[in-house]
Short mmCIF file of C-alpha atoms in Angstrom, two decimals:
data_model
loop_
_atom_site.label_atom_id
_atom_site.label_comp_id
_atom_site.label_asym_id
_atom_site.label_seq_id
_atom_site.Cartn_x
_atom_site.Cartn_y
_atom_site.Cartn_z
CA ALA A 1 1.19 -7.51 10.86
CA PRO A 2 -1.35 -5.65 14.24
CA ALA A 3 -0.21 -2.17 11.99
CA LEU A 4 -2.47 -3.07 8.95
CA ASN A 5 -5.45 -2.07 10.82
CA GLN A 6 -4.47 0.88 11.79
CA ILE A 7 -3.06 1.14 7.58
CA ILE A 8 -5.39 0.29 5.40
CA PRO A 9 -7.38 3.21 6.41
CA LEU A 10 -5.34 5.45 5.38
CA LEU A 11 -5.01 4.27 1.99
CA SER A 12 -8.60 5.25 1.56
CA GLU A 13 -7.57 8.92 2.57
CA LYS A 14 -8.02 12.16 0.46
CA ASN A 15 -4.47 13.83 1.20
CA GLU A 16 -2.39 11.95 -1.58
CA ARG A 17 0.78 11.54 0.52
CA ILE A 18 -1.52 10.03 3.08
CA ARG A 19 -2.37 7.37 0.40
CA GLY A 20 1.09 6.86 -0.75
CA LYS A 21 3.17 6.77 2.75
CA ALA A 22 0.59 4.47 3.62
CA ALA A 23 1.18 2.13 0.01
CA GLU A 24 4.87 2.53 1.72
CA ALA A 25 4.35 1.46 4.41
CA VAL A 26 2.70 -1.93 3.58
CA ALA A 27 5.55 -2.70 0.99
CA ALA A 28 7.52 -2.73 4.43
CA ILE A 29 5.75 -4.72 6.12
CA GLY A 30 5.77 -7.64 2.89
CA PRO A 31 4.26 -10.88 2.69
CA ASP A 32 2.08 -10.53 6.09
CA ALA A 33 0.17 -7.60 4.32
CA ALA A 34 -1.29 -9.50 1.64
CA TRP A 35 -4.38 -9.43 3.11
CA ALA A 36 -4.38 -5.30 2.29
CA LYS A 37 -4.27 -6.38 -1.56
CA PRO A 38 -7.95 -5.27 -2.37
CA ALA A 39 -7.29 -1.75 -0.57
CA LEU A 40 -4.14 -1.60 -2.66
CA GLU A 41 -5.57 -2.62 -6.21
CA ALA A 42 -8.26 0.20 -5.74
CA LEU A 43 -4.74 2.74 -5.77
CA ARG A 44 -3.38 0.85 -8.66
CA ASP A 45 -5.27 3.69 -11.37
CA ASP A 46 -4.42 6.96 -7.66
CA LYS A 47 -3.72 10.15 -9.88
CA TRP A 48 -0.81 10.41 -8.14
CA GLY A 49 2.49 9.05 -10.00
CA PHE A 50 4.27 8.49 -6.92
CA VAL A 51 0.83 6.35 -5.17
CA ARG A 52 0.75 4.05 -7.90
CA ASP A 53 4.36 3.52 -7.81
CA ALA A 54 4.31 2.83 -4.07
CA VAL A 55 0.65 0.19 -4.80
CA GLU A 56 2.65 -1.65 -7.38
CA ALA A 57 5.68 -2.18 -4.90
CA ALA A 58 3.52 -2.86 -1.87
CA LEU A 59 1.41 -5.67 -3.97
CA LYS A 60 5.42 -6.88 -4.93
CA ASN A 61 5.87 -7.24 -1.29
CA SER A 62 2.91 -8.53 -0.45
CA ALA A 63 3.05 -11.21 -2.82
CA SER A 64 6.70 -12.25 -2.78
CA GLU A 65 7.38 -15.46 -0.30
CA SER A 66 9.04 -14.20 3.29
CA SER A 67 12.74 -15.36 2.67
CA PRO A 68 15.00 -17.53 5.45
CA PRO A 69 16.13 -15.97 7.48
#
């Protein structure tokens, strides 16, 4: 997913809302975002709960196998 090149840097933004929205975007991409795992793992201990929740969803979705159409 070409958009990931633009999204991954946002996971390290100072603003927590941007980090959370970036993680939500990665979650929406799904299994094609598996290579974002290291950046997501770094946010598992973010001080903001909504960021951690979005990260967990992104990790779960990026690890899921794609379902047939």
